[in-house]
Amino acid sequence: MLDICYGPQKISPPLNQRGLSNYLLNGLDEGGIGLAITIMTVLVICLIGAILTSYKRTFTFIAFFAAANLVNSTYLLNSGGHHLMLIVLFFLGFINERETKAGNWSNALNKGAVLAIQIQVCMVYFVSALYKLLGDSWMEGSAIWHSLMLEEYSLPIMNQLIDESNFVFIFMTYFLLAFQLLFPILIWLRATRKWILILGLCIHAFIAIGLGLLDFGLAMIAAYAVFDESICFKLFRNRSC
């Protein structure tokens, strides 16, 4: 697996770009299994350090650069989940839940970073829904059925369901489209936030298991944490989320 991702003949060809950003974010462009293992080790150490020490922002930013190098080197193998987690990890670098004193710059960074992640999740749904509205298969109600027809995006148990439950998949297609359009609105309303999150968890569990997109499904589920009021309360000592 390491040879496929980071070896000399890795699947994702080198981009051969130049500039500071290339060295910081794509140091594995030409591969290197030893370097990849080193970066993975640094990533794990930094994530542990971000959890256990008071240098949370420093460790998280280093973890972001390490993760970016690993992900960018395998760009042909990535899904939207990889890129979402990179964005979330970047903004997490501005958060330190031990610094929650109202009125100081550190807590302002906390609030700004959480809001940025929340907006990013909403944008994922909004942009995705807009593209779906332009696609014939989504407007016809056959998009999920077509996805499950591909072996890469379905489990064997789904093949039998496809032939027996066409109406169900038509309903699921329109339901998912409506969910993505409404999520950026309903998530900000306290009365509907809990239910839209529960619904989203079910949808992404299906995406992870039913469609085989485990990384994307888990990434979206993990990103939902920024909408949890108990987490916001811990960060800001209030219920303003």
mmCIF file of C-alpha atoms in Angstrom:
data_model
loop_
_atom_site.group_PDB
_atom_site.id
_atom_site.type_symbol
_atom_site.label_atom_id
_atom_site.label_comp_id
_atom_site.label_asym_id
_atom_site.label_seq_id
_atom_site.Cartn_x
_atom_site.Cartn_y
_atom_site.Cartn_z
ATOM 1 C CA MET A 1 0.000 0.000 0.000
ATOM 2 C CA LEU A 2 2.800 2.416 0.868
ATOM 3 C CA ASP A 3 4.470 1.652 -2.452
ATOM 4 C CA ILE A 4 1.265 2.467 -4.358
ATOM 5 C CA CYS A 5 0.808 5.755 -2.506
ATOM 6 C CA TYR A 6 4.364 6.968 -1.961
ATOM 7 C CA GLY A 7 6.731 4.710 -3.878
ATOM 8 C CA PRO A 8 8.753 5.718 -6.969
ATOM 9 C CA GLN A 9 5.956 4.417 -9.220
ATOM 10 C CA LYS A 10 3.080 5.785 -7.159
ATOM 11 C CA ILE A 11 -0.350 6.055 -8.778
ATOM 12 C CA SER A 12 -0.532 9.853 -8.525
ATOM 13 C CA PRO A 13 2.111 11.250 -10.918
ATOM 14 C CA PRO A 14 4.348 14.086 -9.676
ATOM 15 C CA LEU A 15 2.957 17.557 -10.342
ATOM 16 C CA ASN A 16 6.441 19.097 -10.514
ATOM 17 C CA GLN A 17 5.236 22.419 -9.190
ATOM 18 C CA ARG A 18 7.566 25.007 -7.737
ATOM 19 C CA GLY A 19 7.238 27.538 -4.972
ATOM 20 C CA LEU A 20 7.154 27.660 -1.192
ATOM 21 C CA SER A 21 3.678 26.137 -0.972
ATOM 22 C CA ASN A 22 4.851 23.093 -2.907
ATOM 23 C CA TYR A 23 7.656 22.415 -0.438
ATOM 24 C CA LEU A 24 5.399 22.960 2.569
ATOM 25 C CA LEU A 25 2.311 21.088 1.356
ATOM 26 C CA ASN A 26 3.542 18.642 -1.274
ATOM 27 C CA GLY A 27 6.941 17.453 -0.145
ATOM 28 C CA LEU A 28 6.075 13.907 -1.205
ATOM 29 C CA ASP A 29 5.338 14.930 -4.786
ATOM 30 C CA GLU A 30 8.016 12.594 -6.143
ATOM 31 C CA GLY A 31 7.370 9.909 -3.564
ATOM 32 C CA GLY A 32 9.566 8.464 -0.853
ATOM 33 C CA ILE A 33 8.370 5.695 1.442
ATOM 34 C CA GLY A 34 10.871 6.509 4.173
ATOM 35 C CA LEU A 35 9.886 10.170 4.163
ATOM 36 C CA ALA A 36 6.197 9.225 4.152
ATOM 37 C CA ILE A 37 6.644 7.018 7.229
ATOM 38 C CA THR A 38 8.513 9.841 8.969
ATOM 39 C CA ILE A 39 5.718 12.306 8.193
ATOM 40 C CA MET A 40 3.105 9.813 9.424
ATOM 41 C CA THR A 41 5.029 9.466 12.675
ATOM 42 C CA VAL A 42 5.207 13.244 13.064
ATOM 43 C CA LEU A 43 1.472 13.473 12.372
ATOM 44 C CA VAL A 44 0.589 10.957 15.083
ATOM 45 C CA ILE A 45 2.933 12.570 17.625
ATOM 46 C CA CYS A 46 1.516 16.032 16.915
ATOM 47 C CA LEU A 47 -2.086 14.874 17.211
ATOM 48 C CA ILE A 48 -1.298 13.284 20.562
ATOM 49 C CA GLY A 49 0.507 16.449 21.625
ATOM 50 C CA ALA A 50 -2.456 18.587 20.585
ATOM 51 C CA ILE A 51 -4.726 16.485 22.789
ATOM 52 C CA LEU A 52 -2.518 16.096 25.855
ATOM 53 C CA THR A 53 -0.438 19.277 26.079
ATOM 54 C CA SER A 54 -1.096 23.002 26.311
ATOM 55 C CA TYR A 55 0.644 23.660 22.970
ATOM 56 C CA LYS A 56 -2.475 22.730 21.064
ATOM 57 C CA ARG A 57 -2.254 25.283 18.290
ATOM 58 C CA THR A 58 1.407 24.598 17.549
ATOM 59 C CA PHE A 59 0.977 20.834 17.413
ATOM 60 C CA THR A 60 -2.209 21.102 15.341
ATOM 61 C CA PHE A 61 -0.620 23.317 12.701
ATOM 62 C CA ILE A 62 2.338 20.957 12.388
ATOM 63 C CA ALA A 63 -0.139 18.085 12.086
ATOM 64 C CA PHE A 64 -1.944 20.003 9.335
ATOM 65 C CA PHE A 65 1.221 20.383 7.255
ATOM 66 C CA ALA A 66 2.089 16.718 7.792
ATOM 67 C CA ALA A 67 -1.394 15.584 6.773
ATOM 68 C CA ALA A 68 -1.407 17.914 3.755
ATOM 69 C CA ASN A 69 1.812 16.368 2.459
ATOM 70 C CA LEU A 70 0.398 12.865 2.815
ATOM 71 C CA VAL A 71 -2.929 13.735 1.176
ATOM 72 C CA ASN A 72 -1.582 15.878 -1.664
ATOM 73 C CA SER A 73 0.828 13.155 -2.716
ATOM 74 C CA THR A 74 -2.080 10.761 -3.315
ATOM 75 C CA TYR A 75 -4.440 13.180 -5.048
ATOM 76 C CA LEU A 76 -5.799 10.579 -7.474
ATOM 77 C CA LEU A 77 -6.852 8.342 -4.578
ATOM 78 C CA ASN A 78 -8.503 10.999 -2.434
ATOM 79 C CA SER A 79 -12.146 11.806 -1.838
ATOM 80 C CA GLY A 80 -13.846 14.943 -0.591
ATOM 81 C CA GLY A 81 -13.461 13.568 2.920
ATOM 82 C CA HIS A 82 -9.687 13.943 2.798
ATOM 83 C CA HIS A 83 -9.906 17.577 1.775
ATOM 84 C CA LEU A 84 -12.625 18.354 4.300
ATOM 85 C CA MET A 85 -10.477 16.955 7.094
ATOM 86 C CA LEU A 86 -7.534 19.075 5.939
ATOM 87 C CA ILE A 87 -9.689 22.204 6.085
ATOM 88 C CA VAL A 88 -11.042 21.249 9.504
ATOM 89 C CA LEU A 89 -7.541 20.478 10.780
ATOM 90 C CA PHE A 90 -6.328 23.877 9.581
ATOM 91 C CA PHE A 91 -9.027 25.740 11.500
ATOM 92 C CA LEU A 92 -8.552 23.509 14.546
ATOM 93 C CA GLY A 93 -5.077 24.993 14.678
ATOM 94 C CA PHE A 94 -6.662 28.232 15.894
ATOM 95 C CA ILE A 95 -8.515 26.548 18.777
ATOM 96 C CA ASN A 96 -7.308 26.035 22.322
ATOM 97 C CA GLU A 97 -10.150 25.035 24.634
ATOM 98 C CA ARG A 98 -8.034 25.871 27.686
ATOM 99 C CA GLU A 99 -8.133 29.554 26.792
ATOM 100 C CA THR A 100 -11.769 30.559 27.151
ATOM 101 C CA LYS A 101 -11.616 33.850 29.022
ATOM 102 C CA ALA A 102 -14.213 36.163 27.552
ATOM 103 C CA GLY A 103 -12.940 39.232 25.765
ATOM 104 C CA ASN A 104 -9.395 38.121 24.941
ATOM 105 C CA TRP A 105 -7.929 37.461 21.502
ATOM 106 C CA SER A 106 -7.408 33.756 22.128
ATOM 107 C CA ASN A 107 -11.070 33.101 22.792
ATOM 108 C CA ALA A 108 -11.936 35.211 19.753
ATOM 109 C CA LEU A 109 -9.780 32.840 17.695
ATOM 110 C CA ASN A 110 -11.674 29.918 19.207
ATOM 111 C CA LYS A 111 -15.021 31.334 18.173
ATOM 112 C CA GLY A 112 -13.843 32.382 14.730
ATOM 113 C CA ALA A 113 -12.358 28.959 13.999
ATOM 114 C CA VAL A 114 -15.474 27.070 15.089
ATOM 115 C CA LEU A 115 -17.656 29.375 12.996
ATOM 116 C CA ALA A 116 -15.354 28.866 10.002
ATOM 117 C CA ILE A 117 -15.688 25.081 10.273
ATOM 118 C CA GLN A 118 -19.457 25.354 10.624
ATOM 119 C CA ILE A 119 -19.663 27.519 7.506
ATOM 120 C CA GLN A 120 -17.405 25.103 5.629
ATOM 121 C CA VAL A 121 -19.704 22.169 6.404
ATOM 122 C CA CYS A 122 -22.696 24.206 5.239
ATOM 123 C CA MET A 123 -20.858 25.114 2.036
ATOM 124 C CA VAL A 124 -20.153 21.438 1.349
ATOM 125 C CA TYR A 125 -23.887 20.768 1.335
ATOM 126 C CA PHE A 126 -24.881 23.950 -0.490
ATOM 127 C CA VAL A 127 -22.383 23.618 -3.344
ATOM 128 C CA SER A 128 -23.070 19.900 -3.649
ATOM 129 C CA ALA A 129 -26.809 20.557 -3.894
ATOM 130 C CA LEU A 130 -26.297 23.212 -6.577
ATOM 131 C CA TYR A 131 -24.300 20.789 -8.716
ATOM 132 C CA LYS A 132 -26.943 18.117 -8.205
ATOM 133 C CA LEU A 133 -29.652 20.490 -9.415
ATOM 134 C CA LEU A 134 -27.734 20.777 -12.685
ATOM 135 C CA GLY A 135 -27.537 17.005 -13.140
ATOM 136 C CA ASP A 136 -30.231 15.112 -15.026
ATOM 137 C CA SER A 137 -29.945 11.963 -12.914
ATOM 138 C CA TRP A 138 -30.692 13.873 -9.719
ATOM 139 C CA MET A 139 -33.658 15.693 -11.179
ATOM 140 C CA GLU A 140 -35.001 12.410 -12.569
ATOM 141 C CA GLY A 141 -34.548 10.667 -9.218
ATOM 142 C CA SER A 142 -32.141 8.011 -10.466
ATOM 143 C CA ALA A 143 -28.812 9.287 -9.110
ATOM 144 C CA ILE A 144 -28.512 6.967 -6.106
ATOM 145 C CA TRP A 145 -29.675 4.016 -8.208
ATOM 146 C CA HIS A 146 -26.930 4.752 -10.748
ATOM 147 C CA SER A 147 -24.345 5.061 -7.965
ATOM 148 C CA LEU A 148 -25.280 1.697 -6.509
ATOM 149 C CA MET A 149 -25.043 0.100 -9.947
ATOM 150 C CA LEU A 150 -21.290 0.689 -9.802
ATOM 151 C CA GLU A 151 -19.426 -2.080 -8.004
ATOM 152 C CA GLU A 152 -16.995 0.459 -6.564
ATOM 153 C CA TYR A 153 -19.832 2.241 -4.723
ATOM 154 C CA SER A 154 -21.991 -0.572 -3.436
ATOM 155 C CA LEU A 155 -21.971 -3.652 -1.270
ATOM 156 C CA PRO A 156 -23.223 -7.046 -2.531
ATOM 157 C CA ILE A 157 -26.373 -6.781 -0.409
ATOM 158 C CA MET A 158 -27.311 -3.619 -2.301
ATOM 159 C CA ASN A 159 -27.478 -5.395 -5.658
ATOM 160 C CA GLN A 160 -30.609 -7.292 -4.644
ATOM 161 C CA LEU A 161 -32.223 -4.190 -3.184
ATOM 162 C CA ILE A 162 -31.666 -2.277 -6.421
ATOM 163 C CA ASP A 163 -33.897 -4.652 -8.372
ATOM 164 C CA GLU A 164 -36.592 -4.804 -5.710
ATOM 165 C CA SER A 165 -36.852 -1.238 -4.418
ATOM 166 C CA ASN A 166 -36.692 1.255 -7.277
ATOM 167 C CA PHE A 167 -39.229 3.532 -5.610
ATOM 168 C CA VAL A 168 -37.158 3.587 -2.430
ATOM 169 C CA PHE A 169 -34.076 4.796 -4.284
ATOM 170 C CA ILE A 170 -36.060 7.465 -6.123
ATOM 171 C CA PHE A 171 -37.341 8.722 -2.781
ATOM 172 C CA MET A 172 -33.821 8.620 -1.315
ATOM 173 C CA THR A 173 -32.478 10.682 -4.216
ATOM 174 C CA TYR A 174 -34.971 13.502 -3.734
ATOM 175 C CA PHE A 175 -34.731 13.245 0.049
ATOM 176 C CA LEU A 176 -30.943 13.631 -0.030
ATOM 177 C CA LEU A 177 -31.210 16.598 -2.369
ATOM 178 C CA ALA A 178 -33.737 18.282 -0.059
ATOM 179 C CA PHE A 179 -31.536 17.556 2.961
ATOM 180 C CA GLN A 180 -28.500 19.195 1.376
ATOM 181 C CA LEU A 181 -30.498 22.266 0.405
ATOM 182 C CA LEU A 182 -32.092 22.663 3.837
ATOM 183 C CA PHE A 183 -29.136 21.781 6.084
ATOM 184 C CA PRO A 184 -27.411 25.208 5.738
ATOM 185 C CA ILE A 185 -30.640 26.808 6.974
ATOM 186 C CA LEU A 186 -32.029 24.408 9.575
ATOM 187 C CA ILE A 187 -28.687 23.881 11.331
ATOM 188 C CA TRP A 188 -28.770 27.461 12.648
ATOM 189 C CA LEU A 189 -32.219 27.053 14.217
ATOM 190 C CA ARG A 190 -32.089 25.633 17.733
ATOM 191 C CA ALA A 191 -35.431 23.859 17.318
ATOM 192 C CA THR A 192 -34.277 21.879 14.276
ATOM 193 C CA ARG A 193 -30.529 21.554 14.900
ATOM 194 C CA LYS A 194 -30.703 18.306 16.865
ATOM 195 C CA TRP A 195 -32.941 16.585 14.332
ATOM 196 C CA ILE A 196 -31.019 17.706 11.253
ATOM 197 C CA LEU A 197 -27.801 16.425 12.851
ATOM 198 C CA ILE A 198 -29.357 13.047 13.678
ATOM 199 C CA LEU A 199 -30.666 12.807 10.138
ATOM 200 C CA GLY A 200 -27.254 13.735 8.778
ATOM 201 C CA LEU A 201 -25.563 11.075 10.893
ATOM 202 C CA CYS A 202 -27.886 8.452 9.415
ATOM 203 C CA ILE A 203 -27.263 9.680 5.868
ATOM 204 C CA HIS A 204 -23.491 9.668 6.235
ATOM 205 C CA ALA A 205 -23.543 6.277 7.917
ATOM 206 C CA PHE A 206 -25.338 5.011 4.797
ATOM 207 C CA ILE A 207 -22.780 6.752 2.567
ATOM 208 C CA ALA A 208 -19.925 5.200 4.540
ATOM 209 C CA ILE A 209 -21.366 1.680 4.625
ATOM 210 C CA GLY A 210 -23.864 1.445 1.778
ATOM 211 C CA LEU A 211 -21.841 3.332 -0.831
ATOM 212 C CA GLY A 212 -18.444 2.274 0.462
ATOM 213 C CA LEU A 213 -17.229 5.879 0.884
ATOM 214 C CA LEU A 214 -15.979 5.242 4.392
ATOM 215 C CA ASP A 215 -13.509 8.123 4.538
ATOM 216 C CA PHE A 216 -16.002 10.743 3.352
ATOM 217 C CA GLY A 217 -18.798 9.464 5.585
ATOM 218 C CA LEU A 218 -16.602 9.458 8.680
ATOM 219 C CA ALA A 219 -15.151 12.879 7.821
ATOM 220 C CA MET A 220 -18.597 14.461 7.664
ATOM 221 C CA ILE A 221 -19.697 12.742 10.877
ATOM 222 C CA ALA A 222 -16.572 13.995 12.650
ATOM 223 C CA ALA A 223 -17.141 17.535 11.347
ATOM 224 C CA TYR A 224 -20.602 17.532 12.936
ATOM 225 C CA ALA A 225 -18.900 17.892 16.326
ATOM 226 C CA VAL A 226 -18.628 21.661 15.804
ATOM 227 C CA PHE A 227 -22.415 21.922 15.930
ATOM 228 C CA ASP A 228 -22.700 20.090 19.253
ATOM 229 C CA GLU A 229 -23.724 22.516 21.983
ATOM 230 C CA SER A 230 -21.840 20.694 24.739
ATOM 231 C CA ILE A 231 -18.583 21.169 22.823
ATOM 232 C CA CYS A 232 -19.334 24.832 22.197
ATOM 233 C CA PHE A 233 -20.188 25.260 25.871
ATOM 234 C CA LYS A 234 -16.822 23.814 26.844
ATOM 235 C CA LEU A 235 -15.044 26.194 24.489
ATOM 236 C CA PHE A 236 -16.903 29.395 25.183
ATOM 237 C CA ARG A 237 -18.586 28.877 28.568
ATOM 238 C CA ASN A 238 -21.910 29.945 27.082
ATOM 239 C CA ARG A 239 -24.681 28.732 24.809
ATOM 240 C CA SER A 240 -24.002 31.077 21.935
ATOM 241 C CA CYS A 241 -23.224 28.362 19.343
#
